[in-house]
Amino acid sequence: MLNLGSLNPQQRLAVETIRGPVLILAGAGTGKTRVITFRIAHMVERGVAPGNILGVTFTNKAAREMQERVFKLLPRQPRDPAEEKPERPTICTFHSLCVRILRSHIEKLGYKRNFVIYDESEQLSAIKKILSHISAKGEKTDPAAVLSLLSRYKNGGARAAAFADPNVAALAEHVRTRYESALRACNAVDFDDLILLTLKLFKEHPAALEACRAKYRYVMVDEYQDTNAAQFELVQALTKEHRNLCVVGDDDQSIYGWRGAEVANLLDLEKHFPEVKIVKLEQNYRSTTTILSAANAVIKNNARRRGKQLWSQKGQGAKITLYAFENDEEEARTVVEEIEFARQARRVPWSEQAILFRTNQQSRPLETALRQAGVRYHLIGGQSFFDRREVRDLLAYFKTFVNPHDDVSLLRIANVPARGLSDVTMERLLAASQERQGSMFSAMKNPSVQATFLVRTRECIEAFVDLIERYRTALLSPAAASAASPLQAWAEKFLSETGYLDELRRAEKDAETAESRVRNLKDIIATLDRADSLTTPLAERLQEFLEELSLDSDRAEEKESAGDAVTLITMHSCKGLEFPHVFVVGLEDGLLPHSRSKVEGTLDEERRLFYVAITRAMQTLTISHCGGRKKYGQLLPCHPSPFLKELPEDLVEHGADKAKEPVAVDTGKNYFASLRAALEQP
């Protein structure tokens, strides 16, 4: 029997309201995951079939955590080993929900079932390629900005103000057409497509929609304030008949408008579900009263919001410390000194301390100061070595030589570097492979398929097939089987023949970046021949290398996120996290609020971002700003953020004043005791 006695009255009301539309307004730190998991378990206890419950969230981490907590609450049913596994609720992200649906139905839309999902680096590569064809000579366009624009356009941003300009709308449509053709040629979709193709499937094949509605009769959506137009449409399609929709969110934490999130989805819920029941969660279990009072005071300055007042039973707590520094280097140095003082004098581990900033560029002086002080840190959001384009390309070549029928790997490198196999050619080959129900490589080798192309294109296809087969033969030959030749030499030879390293150097405007990319590949190739594996045949050795590499990358990521280290993180990345001691740096006009917000009219969202940063802190909060900040080596003047004036004066003490205050006798004794203990440690 589920124990609901551990919930507060509002949490319990949210858990017990299981039918019809419900909006759970969950303020920061109010235990919303607990409410969602208890609500799902309560539904099952009340007779709802687990297979009819769908819980949707935004990140795999949140979905995994929710799954684990729900499964612990569900009763364990004794069953016959011969019986099928008992049904479980579906708890996943929007994207993995759509992948489940599309794996069953995507062939109706003309794709092969083994479609590949492009990540951001692969999307950027496709965009760069398109821009190189449509940009004027000497014109520089930021591929990431174009990708962001395209994503907003595809997700319903065509209705947004930015696309009112016919030139912007025309460019977006032109890039979209070419981009979709490029992806289609590789039997690939991107994250946006997963949802858009599901919506297309629902419109064109109503039976598929009816099957999904029949399965998912109770739908819960977490972080509803972060949904975009396409996600909103997907939720509507699934729930507007049975109306058993529960959305959980907080309009005060809507900070992703720049990537298409529409806070109006939460604010205007009554337009679509007039009978919606609203439950507010306002008791915070994370922060002190001082921190919550500051957060409440800041956010109330946003006019369009659903009113809520966070409160806590954790006590008043320390005042917020506010520092004013001359420049960003002094800011970084002092923050690191504070972190080290807390560790040595108060035994606060590095892992309990976090530094939050508005833009990635702000991390440089902080990282420098942390390194100089010998402080371990973990920068969240840095690019993994294995996500780099050149590393992925090299591994795709290796995988293709091991198994040329791996369509995903072959499609990645077929025209990298360019060898006359255009997107149109690849699209035709893909269609031929679908027709014949074989791999792309089989279609490329098929004489009747080759005959459908012009002589020049046919020669390019034959040359590529020849390249694959020659290097496969070298891998599988008797000499290779006896390990007479090293793998490194084999790899260097194909890179030289394909001209891939030269292509890398040509593609990068900055010579240093180009050489860094080339060095990445040389470092990988240098590890191909280990002394203990020289007796293993080449093909087997390459297969083992690929397997080991993927295991090593997993281990590297685990290592990186583990251990005692200070967290460095942007305000956008910190939502959902909490830290006992938080430093929010760079509270300057132009950084927060960002200079763009004045042009784009997004000041409310910038204030919400500050609110999110404040509410990450559990025990202490330190905020700082600078009189000057370095940009391109030059110190530029800065002014304090107007948001600082919104902090109640009685909750704030200034860093300079704090330093002058005499230390209490007991506090001094505790500091010295801690220092003595630290020095006595071996």
XYZ file of C-alpha atoms in Angstrom:
682
model
C 0.000 0.000 0.000
C 1.406 3.398 -1.057
C 2.058 5.723 1.913
C 0.761 9.187 0.984
C 1.235 10.435 4.566
C 4.792 11.541 3.760
C 3.462 14.169 1.304
C 2.447 17.693 2.241
C -1.268 18.609 1.650
C -0.718 20.196 -1.777
C 1.534 17.363 -2.964
C -1.101 14.844 -1.838
C -3.856 16.708 -3.708
C -1.729 16.620 -6.887
C -1.106 12.873 -6.482
C -4.765 11.991 -5.852
C -6.184 14.017 -8.776
C -5.737 11.401 -11.487
C -8.525 12.002 -14.018
C -9.129 14.931 -16.337
C -6.719 17.798 -17.076
C -4.468 18.888 -14.182
C -1.806 21.626 -13.965
C 0.708 21.101 -11.160
C 2.507 24.431 -10.676
C 5.729 23.193 -9.085
C 8.023 25.962 -7.850
C 11.805 25.417 -7.622
C 12.759 22.728 -5.084
C 9.165 21.785 -4.187
C 9.559 18.028 -4.741
C 7.915 17.706 -8.152
C 9.714 14.454 -9.097
C 8.395 12.900 -5.888
C 4.876 14.064 -6.791
C 5.095 12.698 -10.362
C 6.425 9.293 -9.245
C 3.859 8.957 -6.421
C 1.087 10.000 -8.814
C 1.999 7.260 -11.322
C 2.215 4.617 -8.564
C -1.112 5.851 -7.123
C -2.774 5.482 -10.548
C -1.631 1.854 -10.757
C -2.881 1.238 -7.208
C -6.270 2.692 -8.218
C -6.574 0.209 -11.106
C -5.117 2.075 -14.090
C -3.213 -0.400 -16.309
C 0.530 0.472 -16.202
C 0.767 0.077 -19.990
C -1.770 2.918 -20.428
C 0.397 5.444 -18.522
C 2.845 7.697 -20.350
C 5.266 10.035 -18.552
C 7.204 12.439 -20.777
C 10.168 14.595 -19.802
C 13.005 16.427 -21.540
C 16.222 14.637 -20.589
C 17.281 10.995 -20.476
C 18.690 11.578 -16.993
C 15.307 12.819 -15.692
C 13.506 9.921 -17.415
C 15.910 7.347 -15.893
C 15.569 8.848 -12.411
C 11.773 8.863 -12.704
C 11.704 5.263 -13.964
C 13.843 4.036 -11.060
C 11.720 5.835 -8.481
C 8.406 4.682 -9.984
C 9.515 1.042 -10.243
C 10.543 1.088 -6.556
C 7.035 2.273 -5.591
C 5.154 -0.230 -7.771
C 4.197 -3.513 -6.052
C 6.335 -6.492 -7.012
C 3.979 -9.052 -8.550
C 4.935 -12.717 -8.136
C 4.625 -14.354 -11.505
C 5.266 -17.563 -13.362
C 8.695 -17.400 -15.112
C 6.964 -18.615 -18.291
C 4.604 -15.615 -18.274
C 5.365 -12.388 -20.067
C 6.978 -9.551 -18.104
C 4.375 -7.410 -16.317
C 3.587 -4.178 -18.122
C 5.335 -1.059 -16.900
C 4.425 2.606 -17.423
C 6.256 4.241 -20.341
C 8.549 6.963 -18.957
C 10.740 8.597 -21.582
C 11.723 11.811 -23.361
C 9.668 13.377 -26.157
C 12.318 12.219 -28.618
C 12.521 8.616 -27.445
C 8.704 8.418 -27.482
C 8.760 9.492 -31.130
C 11.581 7.047 -31.940
C 9.399 4.206 -30.549
C 6.500 5.300 -32.731
C 8.624 5.859 -35.862
C 10.567 2.568 -35.621
C 7.193 0.876 -36.142
C 5.763 3.215 -38.783
C 8.476 5.290 -40.549
C 8.391 3.140 -43.698
C 4.934 4.637 -44.354
C 6.775 7.978 -44.755
C 9.372 6.612 -47.211
C 12.300 6.036 -44.820
C 14.072 2.766 -44.061
C 13.414 1.417 -40.578
C 17.124 1.563 -39.635
C 17.199 5.378 -39.934
C 20.021 7.163 -38.121
C 19.510 10.161 -35.817
C 21.898 13.050 -36.413
C 23.340 14.781 -33.367
C 24.337 18.446 -33.290
C 27.837 17.966 -34.713
C 26.457 16.008 -37.681
C 23.733 18.624 -38.221
C 26.364 21.390 -38.220
C 28.417 19.480 -40.809
C 25.362 19.290 -43.088
C 24.626 23.018 -42.605
C 28.268 23.987 -43.298
C 28.124 22.045 -46.547
C 24.922 23.823 -47.642
C 26.310 27.253 -46.690
C 29.487 26.622 -48.697
C 27.265 26.277 -51.795
C 24.890 29.206 -51.191
C 27.066 31.834 -49.460
C 28.704 34.568 -51.502
C 32.526 34.441 -51.759
C 34.131 35.829 -48.599
C 30.797 35.895 -46.763
C 30.931 34.349 -43.285
C 27.774 32.829 -41.817
C 27.669 31.109 -38.423
C 26.406 27.527 -39.040
C 25.235 27.206 -35.405
C 23.093 30.357 -35.766
C 21.605 29.014 -39.030
C 20.888 25.651 -37.375
C 19.180 27.399 -34.437
C 17.095 29.509 -36.867
C 16.182 26.403 -38.866
C 15.167 24.511 -35.712
C 12.839 27.335 -34.637
C 11.391 27.531 -38.148
C 10.727 23.788 -38.295
C 9.210 23.740 -34.791
C 6.517 26.270 -35.559
C 8.723 29.340 -35.419
C 7.348 30.242 -38.853
C 4.694 31.993 -36.754
C 7.316 33.964 -34.801
C 8.113 37.639 -35.354
C 11.595 36.922 -36.750
C 10.053 35.210 -39.783
C 7.743 38.136 -40.580
C 10.635 39.455 -42.681
C 10.084 37.771 -46.090
C 13.871 37.553 -46.688
C 14.432 35.645 -43.420
C 11.465 33.334 -44.141
C 12.702 32.699 -47.721
C 16.230 31.896 -46.496
C 14.852 29.557 -43.802
C 12.697 27.736 -46.363
C 15.583 27.460 -48.869
C 18.003 26.085 -46.245
C 15.308 23.744 -44.880
C 14.693 22.208 -48.340
C 18.394 21.579 -49.000
C 19.016 20.381 -45.435
C 16.133 17.886 -45.572
C 17.387 16.592 -48.912
C 20.889 16.109 -47.420
C 19.498 14.169 -44.448
C 17.120 12.156 -46.598
C 20.076 11.076 -48.746
C 21.669 9.576 -45.628
C 18.441 7.966 -44.356
C 18.902 10.322 -41.412
C 16.622 12.465 -39.256
C 17.502 15.080 -36.645
C 15.939 15.599 -33.211
C 13.379 18.078 -34.541
C 12.359 15.618 -37.282
C 11.552 12.926 -34.738
C 8.597 14.980 -33.490
C 7.673 16.554 -36.840
C 7.648 13.187 -38.640
C 5.491 11.716 -35.852
C 3.006 14.577 -36.350
C 3.107 13.961 -40.107
C 2.459 10.255 -39.472
C -0.533 11.113 -37.254
C -1.995 13.438 -39.922
C -1.476 11.100 -42.880
C -2.161 7.789 -41.101
C -4.993 8.271 -38.542
C -4.900 4.590 -37.593
C -1.394 5.094 -36.147
C -2.685 8.016 -34.037
C -5.674 5.990 -32.807
C -3.361 3.132 -31.768
C -1.203 5.586 -29.754
C -4.258 7.200 -28.124
C -5.614 3.788 -27.155
C -2.263 2.833 -25.592
C -1.470 6.120 -23.810
C -4.735 6.891 -21.987
C -3.071 8.822 -19.134
C -0.380 11.314 -20.141
C 1.918 13.299 -17.829
C 4.322 15.945 -19.142
C 7.148 17.278 -16.972
C 8.767 20.735 -17.482
C 5.728 21.791 -19.534
C 6.953 25.410 -19.668
C 9.802 24.188 -21.925
C 7.562 22.705 -24.640
C 7.685 24.204 -28.136
C 4.904 24.429 -30.727
C 5.552 20.925 -32.162
C 5.698 19.243 -28.728
C 2.490 21.047 -27.734
C 0.799 19.737 -30.910
C 1.989 16.189 -30.137
C 0.566 16.345 -26.580
C -2.715 17.775 -27.933
C -2.996 15.014 -30.548
C -2.580 12.296 -27.907
C -4.851 13.775 -25.206
C -7.636 15.924 -26.655
C -10.034 12.947 -26.858
C -9.601 11.312 -23.412
C -8.389 14.596 -21.726
C -6.412 12.729 -19.067
C -3.486 15.132 -19.248
C -1.377 16.188 -16.273
C 1.240 18.872 -16.935
C 3.899 19.775 -14.378
C 5.906 22.954 -14.660
C 6.848 26.421 -13.482
C 6.439 29.443 -15.735
C 9.040 31.252 -13.542
C 11.657 28.760 -14.781
C 10.914 29.113 -18.513
C 14.395 30.005 -19.847
C 14.568 28.349 -23.264
C 12.614 30.789 -25.454
C 15.702 31.176 -27.671
C 15.325 27.557 -28.761
C 11.587 27.719 -29.374
C 10.067 26.992 -25.930
C 6.745 28.788 -25.529
C 5.820 29.670 -21.946
C 2.321 30.482 -23.289
C 1.707 26.710 -23.506
C 1.595 26.711 -19.692
C 0.139 30.202 -19.152
C -2.756 29.642 -21.591
C -3.622 26.040 -20.693
C -7.229 26.991 -19.857
C -7.806 27.939 -23.531
C -7.422 24.277 -24.514
C -8.638 22.643 -21.300
C -11.168 25.038 -19.640
C -11.940 22.423 -16.969
C -8.258 22.145 -15.859
C -7.630 21.790 -12.113
C -4.645 23.825 -10.818
C -2.542 22.659 -7.843
C 0.298 24.894 -6.578
C 3.395 23.445 -4.868
C 5.070 26.265 -2.919
C 6.845 24.598 0.022
C 10.533 24.499 -0.922
C 12.739 21.717 0.518
C 16.049 23.034 -0.873
C 16.901 26.569 0.221
C 16.963 28.886 3.230
C 14.300 31.563 3.771
C 16.810 34.324 2.820
C 17.503 32.746 -0.587
C 13.788 32.163 -1.282
C 12.810 35.702 -0.194
C 15.385 37.102 -2.634
C 14.092 34.853 -5.440
C 10.460 35.825 -4.746
C 11.385 39.532 -4.717
C 13.149 39.307 -8.090
C 10.564 37.251 -9.975
C 7.541 39.292 -8.886
C 8.822 42.018 -11.269
C 7.696 39.853 -14.216
C 4.163 40.976 -15.095
C 2.844 37.914 -16.973
C 3.167 34.942 -14.634
C 1.120 32.619 -12.437
C 1.509 33.923 -8.883
C 3.266 31.717 -6.343
C 5.295 32.375 -3.186
C 8.042 29.911 -2.270
C 8.571 29.276 1.452
C 10.752 26.967 3.519
C 11.160 25.484 6.988
C 14.963 25.393 6.697
C 15.487 28.587 8.720
C 16.616 32.112 7.841
C 20.183 31.184 6.854
C 23.128 33.429 5.962
C 22.697 36.693 4.088
C 23.526 36.828 0.376
C 27.085 38.118 -0.170
C 27.518 40.712 -2.941
C 31.002 41.499 -4.321
C 32.077 44.314 -6.673
C 35.415 43.654 -8.412
C 37.640 45.791 -10.617
C 37.911 43.153 -13.359
C 37.079 39.538 -14.224
C 40.535 38.247 -13.220
C 40.166 39.668 -9.703
C 36.648 38.188 -9.602
C 37.932 34.725 -10.567
C 40.851 34.886 -8.118
C 38.650 35.928 -5.164
C 35.938 33.327 -5.912
C 38.618 30.602 -5.956
C 40.068 31.948 -2.659
C 36.566 31.774 -1.100
C 36.168 28.186 -2.352
C 39.532 27.166 -0.884
C 38.868 28.978 2.407
C 35.532 27.132 2.747
C 37.275 23.810 2.055
C 40.182 24.331 4.456
C 38.486 26.284 7.263
C 34.966 24.826 7.163
C 35.684 21.423 5.575
C 33.296 22.168 2.661
C 34.295 19.781 -0.161
C 34.789 21.115 -3.697
C 31.838 19.013 -4.890
C 29.437 21.089 -2.744
C 30.452 24.335 -4.460
C 29.403 25.613 -7.886
C 30.147 28.659 -10.043
C 27.317 29.817 -12.334
C 27.760 32.201 -15.285
C 25.671 33.547 -18.183
C 27.950 32.814 -21.169
C 30.573 30.140 -21.936
C 33.259 32.797 -22.512
C 33.160 33.674 -18.796
C 34.681 30.301 -17.882
C 38.205 31.155 -19.185
C 39.454 33.377 -16.279
C 37.694 31.062 -13.797
C 39.392 27.958 -15.215
C 42.763 29.735 -15.186
C 42.370 30.740 -11.506
C 41.193 27.247 -10.509
C 44.166 25.623 -12.271
C 46.650 28.029 -10.670
C 45.217 27.236 -7.227
C 45.274 23.477 -7.891
C 41.495 23.191 -7.484
C 39.821 20.309 -9.307
C 36.806 21.381 -11.353
C 34.272 19.925 -13.757
C 33.077 22.113 -16.637
C 29.601 20.955 -17.607
C 28.753 21.206 -21.290
C 32.277 20.848 -22.773
C 32.502 18.823 -25.990
C 33.583 15.196 -25.617
C 36.637 14.103 -27.643
C 34.540 11.372 -29.248
C 31.924 13.859 -30.456
C 34.431 15.724 -32.634
C 33.624 15.563 -36.313
C 37.018 14.267 -37.478
C 37.028 11.504 -34.820
C 33.530 10.396 -35.832
C 34.582 10.396 -39.520
C 37.647 8.236 -38.842
C 35.628 5.746 -36.772
C 32.957 5.631 -39.511
C 35.726 4.721 -42.047
C 36.983 1.979 -39.720
C 33.452 0.611 -39.223
C 32.798 0.653 -42.987
C 35.998 -1.294 -43.690
C 35.029 -3.849 -41.025
C 31.404 -4.047 -42.269
C 30.565 -2.207 -45.536
C 26.875 -3.081 -45.021
C 26.733 -0.700 -42.023
C 24.589 1.914 -43.810
C 24.981 4.563 -41.102
C 28.798 4.556 -41.228
C 28.953 4.283 -45.028
C 26.554 7.203 -45.517
C 28.649 9.347 -43.191
C 31.879 8.965 -45.202
C 30.655 8.281 -48.774
C 31.363 11.877 -49.852
C 33.900 12.820 -47.143
C 36.104 14.198 -48.549
C 34.079 15.133 -51.648
C 34.388 12.445 -54.364
C 31.466 13.245 -56.680
C 28.785 11.399 -54.679
C 26.269 14.240 -54.276
C 23.199 14.208 -52.041
C 21.014 13.531 -55.085
C 23.169 10.524 -56.008
C 23.040 9.172 -52.466
C 19.277 9.672 -52.310
C 18.846 7.636 -55.512
C 21.153 4.907 -54.186
C 19.191 4.860 -50.926
C 15.923 4.437 -52.855
C 17.508 1.608 -54.876
C 18.670 -0.128 -51.685
C 15.136 0.164 -50.241
C 13.631 -1.260 -53.441
C 15.982 -4.235 -53.348
C 15.771 -4.572 -49.546
C 19.546 -4.621 -49.290
C 22.349 -2.440 -47.994
C 23.614 0.749 -49.645
C 26.910 -0.986 -50.451
C 25.069 -3.812 -52.258
C 23.150 -1.203 -54.301
C 26.420 0.581 -55.177
C 27.953 -2.687 -56.431
C 24.851 -3.720 -58.408
C 25.529 -3.264 -62.198
C 21.847 -2.608 -62.971
C 21.778 0.172 -60.333
C 25.067 1.627 -61.628
C 23.638 1.660 -65.172
C 20.952 4.174 -64.125
C 23.615 6.878 -63.526
C 25.558 9.078 -65.957
C 29.072 7.879 -66.843
C 30.887 10.366 -64.538
C 28.704 9.527 -61.514
C 29.006 5.802 -62.263
C 32.811 6.134 -62.238
C 32.661 7.912 -58.843
C 30.499 5.097 -57.392
C 32.853 2.433 -58.801
C 35.924 4.273 -57.412
C 34.371 4.413 -53.929
C 33.407 0.708 -54.022
C 36.956 -0.073 -55.174
C 38.440 1.960 -52.280
C 36.355 0.042 -49.710
C 37.132 -3.354 -51.220
C 40.884 -2.727 -51.563
C 41.286 -1.709 -47.920
C 39.028 -4.550 -46.788
C 41.173 -6.987 -48.787
C 44.277 -5.571 -47.093
C 42.604 -6.186 -43.717
C 41.509 -9.723 -44.565
C 44.464 -10.906 -46.673
C 46.635 -13.878 -45.517
C 49.453 -11.413 -44.710
C 47.088 -9.388 -42.542
C 45.797 -12.553 -40.898
C 49.363 -13.353 -39.807
C 49.723 -9.764 -38.539
C 52.686 -9.162 -40.861
C 51.761 -5.480 -41.392
C 50.869 -2.923 -38.729
C 47.386 -1.368 -38.581
C 48.859 2.116 -38.225
C 50.497 1.913 -41.657
C 47.233 0.609 -43.164
C 45.261 3.521 -41.660
C 47.822 6.163 -42.689
C 47.737 4.819 -46.242
C 43.961 5.163 -46.655
C 43.940 8.639 -45.057
C 46.650 9.694 -47.488
C 44.840 8.198 -50.507
C 41.488 9.776 -49.614
C 43.118 13.159 -48.927
C 41.112 13.465 -45.710
C 43.863 15.235 -43.722
C 44.350 17.790 -46.522
C 40.585 18.311 -46.598
C 40.611 18.983 -42.813
C 43.333 21.602 -43.263
C 41.448 23.258 -46.141
C 38.118 23.338 -44.284
C 39.457 25.227 -41.241
C 40.173 28.950 -41.593
C 42.401 28.836 -38.508
C 45.623 26.848 -39.120
C 46.035 26.026 -35.421
C 42.503 24.533 -35.216
C 43.183 22.512 -38.387
C 46.423 21.066 -36.978
C 44.656 20.273 -33.707
C 42.059 18.240 -35.668
C 44.794 16.443 -37.645
C 46.654 15.703 -34.381
C 43.473 14.160 -32.907
C 43.436 11.603 -35.740
C 47.172 10.904 -35.554
C 46.843 10.295 -31.802
C 44.114 7.697 -32.411
C 46.047 5.954 -35.206
C 49.174 5.805 -33.034
C 47.277 3.594 -30.547
C 46.155 1.038 -33.158
C 49.188 -1.241 -32.724
C 49.745 -2.350 -29.161
C 52.609 -4.774 -28.493
C 50.318 -7.333 -26.825
C 48.007 -7.554 -29.837
C 50.502 -7.834 -32.712
C 49.834 -11.563 -33.061
C 46.092 -10.913 -33.667
C 44.887 -10.683 -37.317
C 44.371 -7.084 -38.530
C 40.585 -7.278 -39.068
C 40.080 -8.763 -35.607
C 42.422 -6.187 -34.087
C 40.501 -3.317 -35.688
C 37.204 -4.760 -34.427
C 38.645 -5.034 -30.888
C 39.992 -1.496 -31.141
C 36.537 -0.126 -32.036
C 34.939 -1.974 -29.132
C 37.615 -0.849 -26.662
C 37.360 2.726 -27.851
C 33.641 2.917 -27.161
C 34.196 1.404 -23.692
C 37.017 3.864 -23.000
C 34.837 6.821 -23.962
C 32.166 5.618 -21.530
C 34.745 5.249 -18.772
C 36.200 8.691 -19.521
C 32.773 10.272 -19.161
C 32.146 8.428 -15.882
C 35.536 9.537 -14.555
C 34.931 13.110 -15.625
C 31.631 13.424 -13.771
C 32.790 11.607 -10.618
C 34.877 12.732 -7.683
C 35.394 15.833 -5.591
C 35.415 18.816 -7.953
C 33.944 22.313 -8.185
C 31.158 22.548 -10.785
C 31.450 25.245 -13.475
C 28.155 25.612 -15.306
C 26.092 28.089 -17.332
C 22.804 29.317 -15.906
C 20.949 27.639 -18.785
C 22.505 24.256 -17.956
C 21.950 24.407 -14.188
C 18.147 24.081 -14.138
C 17.116 21.035 -12.108
C 20.413 20.975 -10.174
C 21.188 22.146 -6.642
C 24.385 22.910 -4.716
C 24.945 23.769 -1.033
C 27.162 26.764 -1.940
C 26.648 28.788 -5.116
C 28.670 31.630 -6.678
C 26.842 33.586 -9.401
C 29.442 35.656 -11.291
C 29.204 38.404 -13.911
C 25.954 40.097 -12.786
C 26.497 42.947 -15.247
C 24.255 44.838 -17.625
C 24.837 43.272 -21.047
C 25.618 39.836 -19.585
C 22.513 39.422 -17.394
C 20.281 40.764 -18.763
C 22.090 39.932 -22.002
C 22.487 42.823 -24.465
C 20.374 40.898 -27.012
C 17.373 40.815 -24.663
C 16.759 44.558 -25.078
C 16.546 44.185 -28.857
C 14.532 40.959 -28.774
C 12.214 42.004 -25.923
C 13.154 39.031 -23.740
C 13.942 40.864 -20.482
C 11.389 38.710 -18.598
C 13.234 35.568 -19.655
C 16.566 37.019 -18.481
C 14.977 37.741 -15.078
C 13.720 34.139 -14.966
C 17.295 33.026 -15.664
C 18.503 35.008 -12.631
C 15.682 33.441 -10.583
C 16.801 29.944 -11.662
C 20.416 30.771 -10.687
C 19.370 32.054 -7.222
C 17.195 28.998 -6.505
C 20.049 26.530 -7.146
C 21.616 27.565 -3.793
C 20.791 25.540 -0.692
C 22.813 27.201 2.101
C 24.893 30.142 0.849
C 24.706 32.399 -2.198
C 27.464 34.755 -3.358
C 26.850 37.167 -6.265
C 29.522 39.275 -7.986
C 29.949 41.860 -10.744
C 32.942 43.655 -12.282
C 33.835 47.196 -13.260
C 35.715 45.883 -16.315
C 35.820 42.656 -18.304
C 38.370 41.525 -20.869
C 37.217 40.988 -24.433
C 39.732 40.162 -27.184
C 42.515 41.148 -24.759
C 41.048 44.591 -24.074
C 39.493 45.631 -20.744
C 36.021 47.016 -21.442
C 33.977 48.923 -18.811
C 30.951 47.153 -17.230
C 27.968 48.330 -15.183
C 26.076 46.404 -12.479
C 22.983 44.485 -13.610
C 19.681 46.304 -12.968
C 18.462 43.009 -11.446
C 20.728 43.647 -8.422
C 18.465 46.547 -7.394
C 15.589 44.049 -7.117
C 17.305 42.164 -4.271
C 15.943 43.404 -0.897
C 18.736 45.329 0.887
C 18.110 43.630 4.233
C 18.960 40.240 2.671
C 22.335 41.330 1.256
C 25.741 42.041 2.809
C 28.601 43.499 0.782
C 31.796 41.484 0.464
C 34.015 44.398 1.558
C 31.879 44.958 4.690
C 31.856 41.261 5.480
C 35.674 41.160 5.456
C 35.808 43.965 8.092
C 33.449 42.218 10.517
C 35.131 40.696 13.616
C 34.907 36.914 13.736
C 32.965 35.463 16.690
C 35.103 33.575 19.258
C 33.376 30.220 18.688
C 33.609 30.634 14.900
C 37.343 31.395 15.176
C 37.900 28.344 17.375
C 36.061 26.130 14.848
C 38.144 27.502 11.947
C 41.423 26.793 13.752
C 40.246 23.315 14.781
C 39.381 22.542 11.149
C 42.738 23.865 9.917
C 44.612 21.834 12.552
C 42.696 18.680 11.545
C 43.481 19.324 7.866
C 47.206 19.771 8.603
C 47.320 16.602 10.702
C 45.901 14.476 7.872
C 48.557 12.253 6.207
